[in-house]
Coordinates of C-alpha atoms and ligand atoms in Angstrom, one line a residue:
M15 CA 31.9 -1.6 20.3
F16 CA 30.7 -4.5 18.2
D17 CA 32.9 -7.2 17.1
K18 CA 31.1 -7.8 13.8
V19 CA 28.4 -5.9 11.8
L20 CA 26.3 -7.2 8.9
I21 CA 25.7 -4.8 6.1
A22 CA 22.2 -5.4 4.6
N23 CA 22.8 -3.6 1.4
R24 CA 24.9 -3.4 -1.8
G25 CA 26.6 -0.9 -4.0
E26 CA 28.4 2.3 -2.8
I27 CA 26.6 2.5 0.5
A28 CA 27.7 -1.1 1.5
V29 CA 31.2 -0.1 0.6
R30 CA 30.9 3.1 2.6
V31 CA 29.7 1.2 5.7
I32 CA 32.4 -1.4 5.4
R33 CA 35.1 1.3 5.3
A34 CA 33.7 2.9 8.5
C35 CA 33.7 -0.5 10.2
Q36 CA 37.2 -1.2 9.2
E37 CA 38.4 2.1 10.7
L38 CA 36.6 1.3 13.9
G39 CA 38.2 -2.1 14.0
V40 CA 34.9 -3.9 13.5
R41 CA 34.7 -7.0 11.3
T42 CA 32.2 -7.0 8.5
V43 CA 29.7 -9.3 6.7
A44 CA 28.4 -8.5 3.3
V45 CA 25.3 -10.0 1.8
Y46 CA 24.9 -10.4 -1.9
S47 CA 22.5 -11.6 -4.5
E48 CA 23.4 -13.9 -7.4
A49 CA 23.7 -10.8 -9.6
A50 CA 26.3 -9.2 -7.2
R51 CA 29.0 -11.9 -6.7
L52 CA 31.7 -9.8 -8.3
S53 CA 31.1 -6.6 -6.4
P54 CA 33.4 -4.2 -4.5
H55 CA 31.3 -4.7 -1.3
V56 CA 31.7 -8.5 -1.5
L57 CA 35.4 -8.2 -2.0
L58 CA 36.0 -5.6 0.7
A59 CA 34.0 -7.3 3.5
G60 CA 35.6 -9.8 5.8
E61 CA 33.0 -12.4 4.7
A62 CA 30.0 -12.6 2.5
V63 CA 26.7 -14.5 2.5
L64 CA 24.6 -15.3 -0.6
I65 CA 21.0 -14.3 0.2
G66 CA 19.1 -15.1 -3.0
P67 CA 18.6 -14.4 -6.7
A68 CA 19.0 -11.1 -8.4
P69 CA 15.5 -9.5 -7.9
A70 CA 15.6 -7.3 -4.7
A71 CA 12.3 -8.8 -3.5
E72 CA 14.0 -12.2 -3.4
S73 CA 17.2 -11.0 -1.8
Y74 CA 17.9 -7.5 -0.4
Q75 CA 14.3 -7.1 0.6
R76 CA 13.8 -10.5 2.1
A77 CA 14.1 -9.8 5.8
E78 CA 14.4 -13.5 6.9
A79 CA 17.3 -14.1 4.5
I80 CA 19.2 -11.2 5.9
I81 CA 18.4 -11.8 9.5
D82 CA 19.3 -15.5 9.2
A83 CA 22.7 -14.6 7.8
A84 CA 23.6 -12.7 11.0
P85 CA 23.8 -15.6 13.6
Q86 CA 25.5 -17.8 11.0
T87 CA 28.4 -15.4 10.9
G88 CA 28.3 -14.2 14.5
A89 CA 27.4 -10.6 13.5
Q90 CA 25.9 -8.6 16.4
A91 CA 24.4 -5.7 14.5
V92 CA 22.7 -5.0 11.1
H93 CA 23.4 -1.8 9.2
P94 CA 20.7 -1.2 6.7
G95 CA 22.3 1.5 4.6
Y96 CA 19.6 3.4 2.6
G97 CA 16.8 2.1 0.4
F98 CA 15.8 -1.6 0.6
M99 CA 15.0 -2.2 4.3
A100 CA 16.4 1.0 5.8
E101 CA 13.0 2.6 6.5
S102 CA 11.0 -0.5 7.2
P103 CA 9.9 -0.4 10.9
E104 CA 8.9 -4.1 10.4
F105 CA 12.5 -5.0 9.4
A106 CA 13.9 -3.0 12.4
R107 CA 11.6 -4.8 14.7
R108 CA 12.5 -8.2 13.4
V109 CA 16.2 -7.4 13.7
L110 CA 15.6 -6.5 17.4
E111 CA 13.5 -9.7 18.0
A112 CA 16.4 -11.7 16.7
D113 CA 18.5 -10.2 19.5
L114 CA 20.6 -8.2 17.1
V115 CA 21.2 -4.4 17.1
F116 CA 19.6 -2.3 14.4
V117 CA 22.0 0.5 13.4
G118 CA 19.3 3.1 13.2
P119 CA 16.4 4.6 15.2
P120 CA 13.8 2.7 17.2
P121 CA 11.1 1.1 14.9
E122 CA 8.5 3.4 16.5
A123 CA 10.4 6.5 15.3
I124 CA 10.7 5.0 11.8
A125 CA 7.0 4.3 11.7
E126 CA 6.0 7.7 12.9
M127 CA 8.2 9.5 10.4
G128 CA 7.4 7.1 7.5
D129 CA 3.8 7.9 7.5
K130 CA 3.8 11.4 6.1
T131 CA 0.4 12.5 7.4
A132 CA 1.2 11.2 10.9
A133 CA 4.6 12.9 10.8
R134 CA 3.0 16.2 9.8
S135 CA 0.6 16.1 12.8
R136 CA 3.4 15.1 15.1
M137 CA 5.5 18.0 13.8
I138 CA 2.6 20.5 14.1
E139 CA 2.2 19.4 17.8
A140 CA 6.0 20.0 18.3
G141 CA 5.7 23.5 16.9
V142 CA 7.6 22.7 13.6
P143 CA 6.4 24.7 10.6
V144 CA 5.0 22.3 8.0
V145 CA 3.9 22.9 4.4
P146 CA 0.2 23.9 4.6
G147 CA -1.8 20.7 3.8
S148 CA -4.4 18.2 4.8
D149 CA -4.8 14.9 6.5
A150 CA -5.5 11.8 4.5
I151 CA -8.3 12.3 2.0
T152 CA -10.8 9.7 0.7
E153 CA -13.7 11.8 -0.6
V154 CA -13.6 14.4 -3.4
A155 CA -15.6 16.9 -1.3
E156 CA -13.0 16.7 1.5
G157 CA -10.2 17.3 -1.1
V158 CA -12.0 20.3 -2.6
A159 CA -12.6 21.8 0.8
A160 CA -8.9 21.3 1.7
G161 CA -7.7 22.7 -1.6
D162 CA -9.9 25.8 -1.2
R163 CA -8.5 26.3 2.3
I164 CA -4.9 25.7 1.4
G165 CA -5.1 27.6 -2.0
W166 CA -4.7 26.0 -5.4
P167 CA -2.5 24.6 -7.0
V168 CA -2.0 21.8 -4.6
L169 CA 0.2 18.7 -4.7
L170 CA -1.4 15.3 -4.2
K171 CA 1.0 13.0 -2.4
A172 CA 1.0 9.4 -1.1
A173 CA 1.1 9.2 2.8
A174 CA 3.5 6.3 2.4
G175 CA 5.4 7.8 -0.5
G176 CA 9.1 8.0 -1.1
G177 CA 11.7 8.3 -3.9
G178 CA 10.0 11.2 -5.4
K179 CA 7.3 8.9 -6.8
G180 CA 3.5 9.4 -7.2
M181 CA 3.2 13.2 -6.7
R182 CA 0.7 15.1 -8.9
V183 CA 0.2 18.8 -9.2
I184 CA -3.6 19.7 -9.2
E185 CA -4.2 23.1 -10.7
S186 CA -7.9 23.5 -9.6
A187 CA -10.9 21.7 -8.0
E188 CA -12.1 20.4 -11.4
D189 CA -9.0 18.3 -11.8
L190 CA -9.3 16.7 -8.4
P191 CA -11.8 13.8 -8.9
R192 CA -9.9 12.0 -11.6
A193 CA -6.5 12.6 -10.0
L194 CA -7.7 11.4 -6.6
S195 CA -8.8 8.0 -7.7
A196 CA -5.8 7.5 -9.9
A197 CA -3.3 8.6 -7.3
S198 CA -4.8 6.4 -4.5
R199 CA -4.8 3.4 -6.8
E200 CA -1.2 4.0 -7.8
A201 CA -0.2 4.6 -4.2
G202 CA -1.8 1.3 -3.2
Q203 CA 0.2 -0.5 -5.9
A204 CA 3.5 1.2 -5.3
F205 CA 3.6 1.5 -1.5
G206 CA 0.9 -1.0 -0.3
D207 CA -1.0 1.9 1.3
S208 CA -3.5 3.9 -0.8
R209 CA -3.9 6.9 1.5
V210 CA -3.2 10.2 -0.2
Y211 CA -3.2 13.8 1.1
L212 CA -2.7 17.4 -0.2
E213 CA 0.0 19.9 0.3
K214 CA 0.2 23.5 -1.0
Y215 CA 2.3 23.3 -4.2
L216 CA 5.1 25.8 -3.7
S217 CA 5.9 27.4 -7.0
D218 CA 9.7 27.7 -6.8
P219 CA 11.2 26.4 -3.6
R220 CA 14.6 25.2 -2.7
H221 CA 15.1 21.8 -1.1
I222 CA 17.3 22.3 2.0
E223 CA 17.8 19.7 4.7
I224 CA 19.4 19.5 8.1
Q225 CA 21.6 16.6 9.2
I226 CA 21.1 15.5 12.8
L227 CA 22.7 13.0 15.2
A228 CA 21.1 11.8 18.4
D229 CA 22.7 9.3 20.9
T230 CA 21.3 7.2 23.7
H231 CA 22.8 9.6 26.2
G232 CA 20.3 12.3 25.5
R233 CA 22.4 14.4 23.2
V234 CA 20.8 15.6 19.9
I235 CA 22.8 17.9 17.6
H236 CA 22.5 19.2 14.1
L237 CA 25.4 19.5 11.6
G238 CA 24.1 22.2 9.4
E239 CA 22.4 22.0 6.0
R240 CA 22.7 20.5 2.6
E241 CA 21.3 22.2 -0.5
C242 CA 19.6 19.5 -2.7
S243 CA 17.6 21.6 -5.2
I244 CA 19.1 20.2 -8.4
Q245 CA 16.6 17.5 -9.1
R246 CA 14.9 15.6 -11.9
R247 CA 11.5 14.2 -11.2
H248 CA 11.8 15.1 -7.5
Q249 CA 15.0 13.1 -7.2
K250 CA 18.3 14.7 -6.3
L251 CA 21.2 14.9 -8.7
V252 CA 23.7 17.4 -7.2
E253 CA 24.0 18.3 -3.6
E254 CA 26.2 20.8 -1.8
A255 CA 27.0 22.2 1.7
P256 CA 26.5 24.9 2.7
S257 CA 23.5 26.2 0.8
P258 CA 24.1 29.4 -1.1
A259 CA 20.8 30.6 0.4
V260 CA 21.5 30.0 4.1
D261 CA 23.3 32.3 6.5
A262 CA 24.3 31.6 10.1
D263 CA 21.1 32.9 11.5
L264 CA 18.8 30.8 9.2
R265 CA 21.1 27.8 9.8
A266 CA 20.7 28.1 13.6
R267 CA 16.9 28.5 13.2
M268 CA 16.5 25.5 10.9
G269 CA 18.9 23.5 13.0
D270 CA 16.9 24.2 16.2
V271 CA 13.7 23.1 14.5
A272 CA 15.3 19.9 13.1
V273 CA 16.6 19.0 16.6
A274 CA 13.0 19.6 18.0
A275 CA 11.6 17.4 15.3
A276 CA 14.0 14.6 16.2
E277 CA 13.4 15.0 19.9
A278 CA 9.6 14.8 19.3
V279 CA 9.8 11.2 18.1
G280 CA 12.5 10.0 20.5
Y281 CA 15.0 9.8 17.6
V282 CA 18.3 7.9 17.9
G283 CA 21.1 7.7 15.3
A284 CA 21.7 9.8 12.1
G285 CA 18.7 11.3 10.4
T286 CA 17.8 14.1 8.1
V287 CA 15.0 16.6 8.4
E288 CA 14.0 17.9 5.0
F289 CA 12.6 21.4 4.4
L290 CA 11.3 23.4 1.5
Y291 CA 12.5 27.0 1.6
Q292 CA 10.8 29.8 -0.3
N293 CA 10.5 33.6 0.2
G294 CA 12.4 33.5 3.4
E295 CA 10.2 30.8 5.0
F296 CA 11.0 27.2 5.6
Y297 CA 8.6 24.3 6.0
F298 CA 9.1 20.7 7.2
L299 CA 8.7 18.2 4.3
E300 CA 9.7 14.9 5.8
M301 CA 12.3 13.2 7.9
N302 CA 14.5 10.4 6.5
T303 CA 15.3 8.0 9.3
R304 CA 18.6 6.7 7.9
I305 CA 21.9 7.7 6.4
Q306 CA 21.4 9.6 3.1
V307 CA 23.1 9.3 -0.2
E308 CA 24.4 12.9 0.1
H309 CA 25.9 12.6 3.6
P310 CA 29.5 13.0 2.4
V311 CA 29.1 16.8 1.7
T312 CA 28.3 17.3 5.4
E313 CA 31.2 15.0 6.4
F314 CA 33.6 17.3 4.4
V315 CA 32.3 20.6 5.9
T316 CA 32.3 19.3 9.5
G317 CA 35.0 16.7 9.6
V318 CA 32.6 14.2 11.2
D319 CA 32.4 10.6 10.0
L320 CA 28.6 10.2 10.1
V321 CA 28.7 6.4 9.5
Q322 CA 31.2 5.8 12.3
E323 CA 29.0 7.9 14.6
Q324 CA 25.9 5.8 13.6
I325 CA 27.8 2.7 14.6
R326 CA 29.1 4.2 17.9
I327 CA 25.6 5.3 18.8
A328 CA 24.1 1.9 18.0
A329 CA 26.7 0.3 20.3
G330 CA 25.4 2.6 23.1
L331 CA 28.4 4.9 23.2
P332 CA 28.1 8.6 23.4
M333 CA 28.7 10.3 20.0
S334 CA 32.2 11.6 19.7
V335 CA 31.3 14.9 17.9
E336 CA 32.4 18.4 19.1
V337 CA 30.1 20.9 17.5
S338 CA 32.2 23.8 16.2
P339 CA 31.3 27.5 15.7
D340 CA 33.6 27.3 12.6
W341 CA 31.2 25.0 10.7
P342 CA 30.7 24.8 7.8
L343 CA 34.4 24.5 6.9
G344 CA 34.7 25.5 3.2
H345 CA 32.4 24.1 0.6
A346 CA 31.6 20.6 -0.7
I347 CA 29.7 19.4 -3.7
E348 CA 28.5 15.9 -4.7
C349 CA 27.5 14.7 -8.1
R350 CA 25.6 11.4 -8.3
I351 CA 27.0 9.3 -11.1
S352 CA 24.4 6.9 -12.3
G353 CA 24.1 4.4 -15.2
E354 CA 21.6 6.5 -17.2
D355 CA 21.8 8.4 -20.4
P356 CA 21.0 12.0 -19.6
F357 CA 20.4 12.8 -23.2
S358 CA 17.8 10.1 -23.7
G359 CA 15.4 10.9 -20.9
F360 CA 17.8 9.3 -18.3
F361 CA 17.2 5.9 -20.0
P362 CA 18.9 3.2 -17.9
S363 CA 22.1 2.0 -19.4
S364 CA 23.5 -1.4 -18.5
G365 CA 26.5 -3.6 -19.4
R366 CA 29.9 -4.4 -18.3
I367 CA 32.3 -1.8 -16.9
R368 CA 35.2 -2.2 -19.4
A369 CA 37.4 0.4 -17.8
L370 CA 37.3 2.6 -14.7
E371 CA 39.6 5.4 -13.7
V372 CA 38.5 7.3 -10.6
P373 CA 39.7 10.9 -9.9
C374 CA 41.9 11.7 -7.1
G375 CA 44.1 14.7 -6.0
P376 CA 43.4 17.4 -3.4
G377 CA 39.9 17.5 -2.0
V378 CA 38.4 14.7 -4.1
R379 CA 36.5 11.7 -2.8
W380 CA 35.0 8.9 -4.8
D381 CA 32.4 6.7 -3.1
G382 CA 31.8 4.0 -5.6
G383 CA 30.1 0.6 -5.9
I384 CA 31.6 -0.5 -9.2
M385 CA 34.9 -1.8 -10.5
E386 CA 36.3 -3.0 -13.8
H387 CA 34.4 -6.1 -15.2
Y388 CA 31.4 -5.3 -12.9
E389 CA 28.2 -6.0 -14.7
V390 CA 25.7 -3.2 -14.3
G391 CA 22.2 -4.7 -14.5
L392 CA 18.7 -3.4 -14.4
N393 CA 17.7 -5.0 -11.1
Y394 CA 18.8 -2.2 -8.7
D395 CA 18.8 1.5 -8.6
P396 CA 21.2 3.0 -11.2
L397 CA 23.6 4.8 -8.8
L398 CA 27.2 3.7 -9.7
G399 CA 29.0 6.1 -7.3
K400 CA 29.3 9.6 -6.1
L401 CA 32.0 12.1 -6.8
I402 CA 32.4 14.6 -3.9
V403 CA 34.8 17.5 -3.7
H404 CA 35.8 19.9 -1.0
A405 CA 37.5 23.4 -1.4
A406 CA 37.7 26.6 0.5
T407 CA 35.0 28.4 -1.4
R408 CA 32.0 27.4 -3.6
D409 CA 33.7 28.8 -6.7
Q410 CA 36.8 26.7 -6.0
A411 CA 34.7 23.7 -5.3
I412 CA 33.0 24.1 -8.7
L413 CA 36.4 24.3 -10.5
R414 CA 37.6 21.3 -8.6
M415 CA 34.5 19.3 -9.4
R416 CA 34.9 20.1 -13.1
R417 CA 38.5 18.9 -13.0
A418 CA 37.5 15.7 -11.1
L419 CA 34.6 15.0 -13.5
R420 CA 37.0 15.2 -16.4
E421 CA 39.3 12.7 -14.8
L422 CA 36.5 10.2 -14.1
Q423 CA 36.4 7.6 -16.9
I424 CA 33.8 4.9 -16.9
E425 CA 33.7 2.9 -20.1
G426 CA 31.2 0.3 -21.1
I427 CA 27.9 2.1 -20.3
R428 CA 26.5 5.6 -20.5
T429 CA 26.5 7.7 -17.3
T430 CA 25.3 11.0 -16.1
Q431 CA 28.8 12.4 -16.0
P432 CA 28.3 14.7 -19.1
F433 CA 25.1 16.1 -17.5
H434 CA 27.1 17.2 -14.4
L435 CA 29.7 18.9 -16.5
G436 CA 26.9 20.9 -18.1
V437 CA 25.4 22.0 -14.8
L438 CA 28.8 23.1 -13.4
D439 CA 29.3 25.3 -16.5
E440 CA 25.9 26.9 -16.3
E441 CA 25.6 30.5 -15.2
D442 CA 22.6 30.2 -12.8
F443 CA 24.2 27.2 -11.1
K444 CA 27.5 29.1 -10.8
A445 CA 25.7 32.1 -9.3
G446 CA 23.9 29.8 -6.8
D447 CA 20.6 30.9 -8.3
I448 CA 18.8 27.5 -8.1
S449 CA 15.5 25.9 -7.0
V450 CA 13.8 22.6 -7.5
R451 CA 12.6 24.0 -10.9
Y452 CA 16.2 24.3 -12.1
L453 CA 15.9 21.7 -14.8
D454 CA 12.6 23.1 -16.0
R455 CA 14.4 26.3 -16.6
H456 CA 17.4 24.6 -18.2
P457 CA 16.1 21.9 -20.5
E458 CA 19.2 22.4 -22.7
L459 CA 21.2 20.5 -20.0
V460 CA 19.4 17.3 -20.8
E461 CA 19.1 17.7 -24.5
T462 CA 21.8 16.7 -27.0
G463 CA 23.2 19.9 -28.6
E464 CA 23.1 20.1 -32.4
G465 CA 26.9 19.8 -32.4
D466 CA 26.6 16.4 -30.9
W467 CA 24.2 15.1 -33.5
Q468 CA 26.7 13.4 -35.7
A469 CA 28.3 11.7 -32.7
R470 CA 24.9 10.7 -31.6
A471 CA 24.0 9.2 -35.0
A472 CA 27.3 7.3 -35.0
A473 CA 26.4 5.9 -31.5
V474 CA 23.0 4.8 -32.7
A475 CA 24.6 3.1 -35.7
A476 CA 27.2 1.4 -33.5
T477 CA 24.6 0.2 -31.0
L478 CA 22.4 -1.3 -33.8
L479 CA 25.4 -2.9 -35.4
E480 CA 26.5 -4.4 -32.0
H481 CA 22.9 -5.6 -31.5
R482 CA 22.8 -7.3 -34.9
T483 CA 26.2 -8.9 -34.4
R484 CA 25.1 -10.3 -31.0
V485 CA 21.9 -11.6 -32.5
S486 CA 23.5 -13.3 -35.5
G487 CA 27.0 -14.1 -34.2
G488 CA 27.7 -17.3 -32.4
G489 CA 24.1 -18.0 -31.5
V490 CA 24.2 -15.3 -28.8
T491 CA 20.6 -14.3 -27.9
V492 CA 19.7 -10.6 -27.4
T493 CA 20.8 -9.5 -24.0
A494 CA 18.6 -7.3 -21.9
A495 CA 21.5 -4.7 -22.0
S496 CA 21.9 -4.6 -25.8
A497 CA 18.1 -4.6 -26.3
A498 CA 17.7 -1.7 -23.8
R499 CA 20.5 0.3 -25.5
A500 CA 19.1 -0.3 -28.9
T501 CA 15.6 0.7 -27.8
G502 CA 16.9 3.8 -26.1
A503 CA 18.9 4.8 -29.1
I504 CA 16.0 4.2 -31.5
S505 CA 13.4 6.1 -29.5
E506 CA 15.8 9.0 -29.2
W507 CA 16.5 8.9 -32.9
R508 CA 12.7 8.9 -33.6
R509 CA 12.2 11.8 -31.2
R510 CA 14.9 13.9 -33.0
L511 CA 13.6 13.1 -36.5
G512 CA 10.0 13.7 -35.4
T513 CA 8.3 12.2 -38.5
F514 CA 10.2 9.0 -38.6
D515 CA 7.1 6.8 -38.5
Ligands
ADP619 P1 9.7 11.8 -1.4 O1 9.5 11.3 0.0 O2 8.9 11.0 -2.5 O3 11.2 12.0 -1.8 P2 9.4 14.5 -0.7 O4 8.2 14.9 0.1 O5 10.6 14.4 0.1 O6 9.0 13.2 -1.5 O7 9.6 15.6 -1.9 C1 10.6 15.4 -2.9 C2 10.6 16.6 -3.8 O8 9.4 16.9 -4.4 C3 11.0 17.9 -3.1 O9 12.4 18.0 -2.9 C4 10.5 18.9 -4.0 O10 11.3 19.1 -5.2 C5 9.1 18.3 -4.4 N1 8.0 18.7 -3.5 C6 7.6 18.0 -2.5 N2 6.6 18.6 -1.9 C7 6.4 19.8 -2.5 C8 5.5 20.9 -2.4 N3 4.6 21.0 -1.4 N4 5.6 22.0 -3.3 C9 6.5 21.9 -4.3 N5 7.4 20.9 -4.5 C10 7.3 19.8 -3.6

């Protein structure tokens, strides 16, 4: 086992990895930007190294700053968490070149799965069912031919895409020319790779994914599925295990395919094979070659510590997991709590955490990256923490999550907590009748009810007043946070009043 591991990340996932290391008796090194000095991951780690200013491009995404910090501290391995450098084959390569261990798969496997068109061809070769689609498209005529073959509507996606960004639904051939040039330009800007391709647009699928683990001793296993259909703009908000749509037979079939997918690219470590599921058929979507945000639901229903297994595997040890015919054990749900106002188009909310009370009690887990006095800024993704519950049945897990969400108190910024309470109370969700179109069907969950209108108006007034006080009082200039809050409040106010201008 390693003596010391450097965690190349921040927020809740850095805390999660530090906890795993501590339980394994491994010492830890945190890295932090100037914006993250007072952060739980910095306080929890054995030591911490400053790697640069707040913008991620100058700190958490600067490979040399991170890799230089390792020898300084005697760390032997680098855990990338998720996001930032986790799926950069280049970063993984540089870690290896510096004689460090990368806690993740070989760079070749990251590269092969990171290019969606290459991954699709590789999966087709391996006999994995993929969403019907095309290779990379440059000419309109190619796209039209592919669309006619696949059947319209189609989804235009970036080959190097991620984070639910840059996808466009194309209803018919006429819409393709304009969309194609705009999409490839945007893909070039966002991902540094302008290649785009087409996939059949499934009208009402579920997003179901399989967790896998592979070690260097030739063992590849799956740990069942996660249902991640509750999404907004193709990004997950609520996840659960097991999926209400999956029985033992389907689980075994999807699991076998996920294992075959991992074996096809020589995978090592923890990974997730994502599928869309519709009308009894499942199709490979992509593989995430890292630990995922929603991994705790699988940990609850299998009893496996996935992050500890990642570290054991990276150290060259065999994984310590015993696959059980009793999996999944009960039911687990996760709600992502982020610093966004769900009733103002998920407008980012920032500011100081004035008070924090996290829920506890039976079957409750809080994986958080914040603490009291922590300053939530706008430099990083808005995830503050995850609330995860476990109970014997789905119904009981829903009741437990409602109880836990009510106990959670985050003061100082707006969060997605009230949105989650709405979902847990909604009949289709309770019945397990969900798909990736869930929020299209339930717009009421992201709109302020009429009953809330007075409270909302009071909040707008309070924000404006605070803004004015800050501007006029004591020479304090407008902070980004107060300006963002005021702008969000005003635009919401205008939207509600309609004719405000
Ligand atoms: P990213 O890598 O950007 O996260 P994915 O390919 O994983 O993109 O897809 C994210 C989400 O987008 C899916 O969970 C689903 O909601 C939607 N999506 C992706 N492909 C399709 C498709 N072919 N048809 C319908 N929805 C899709």
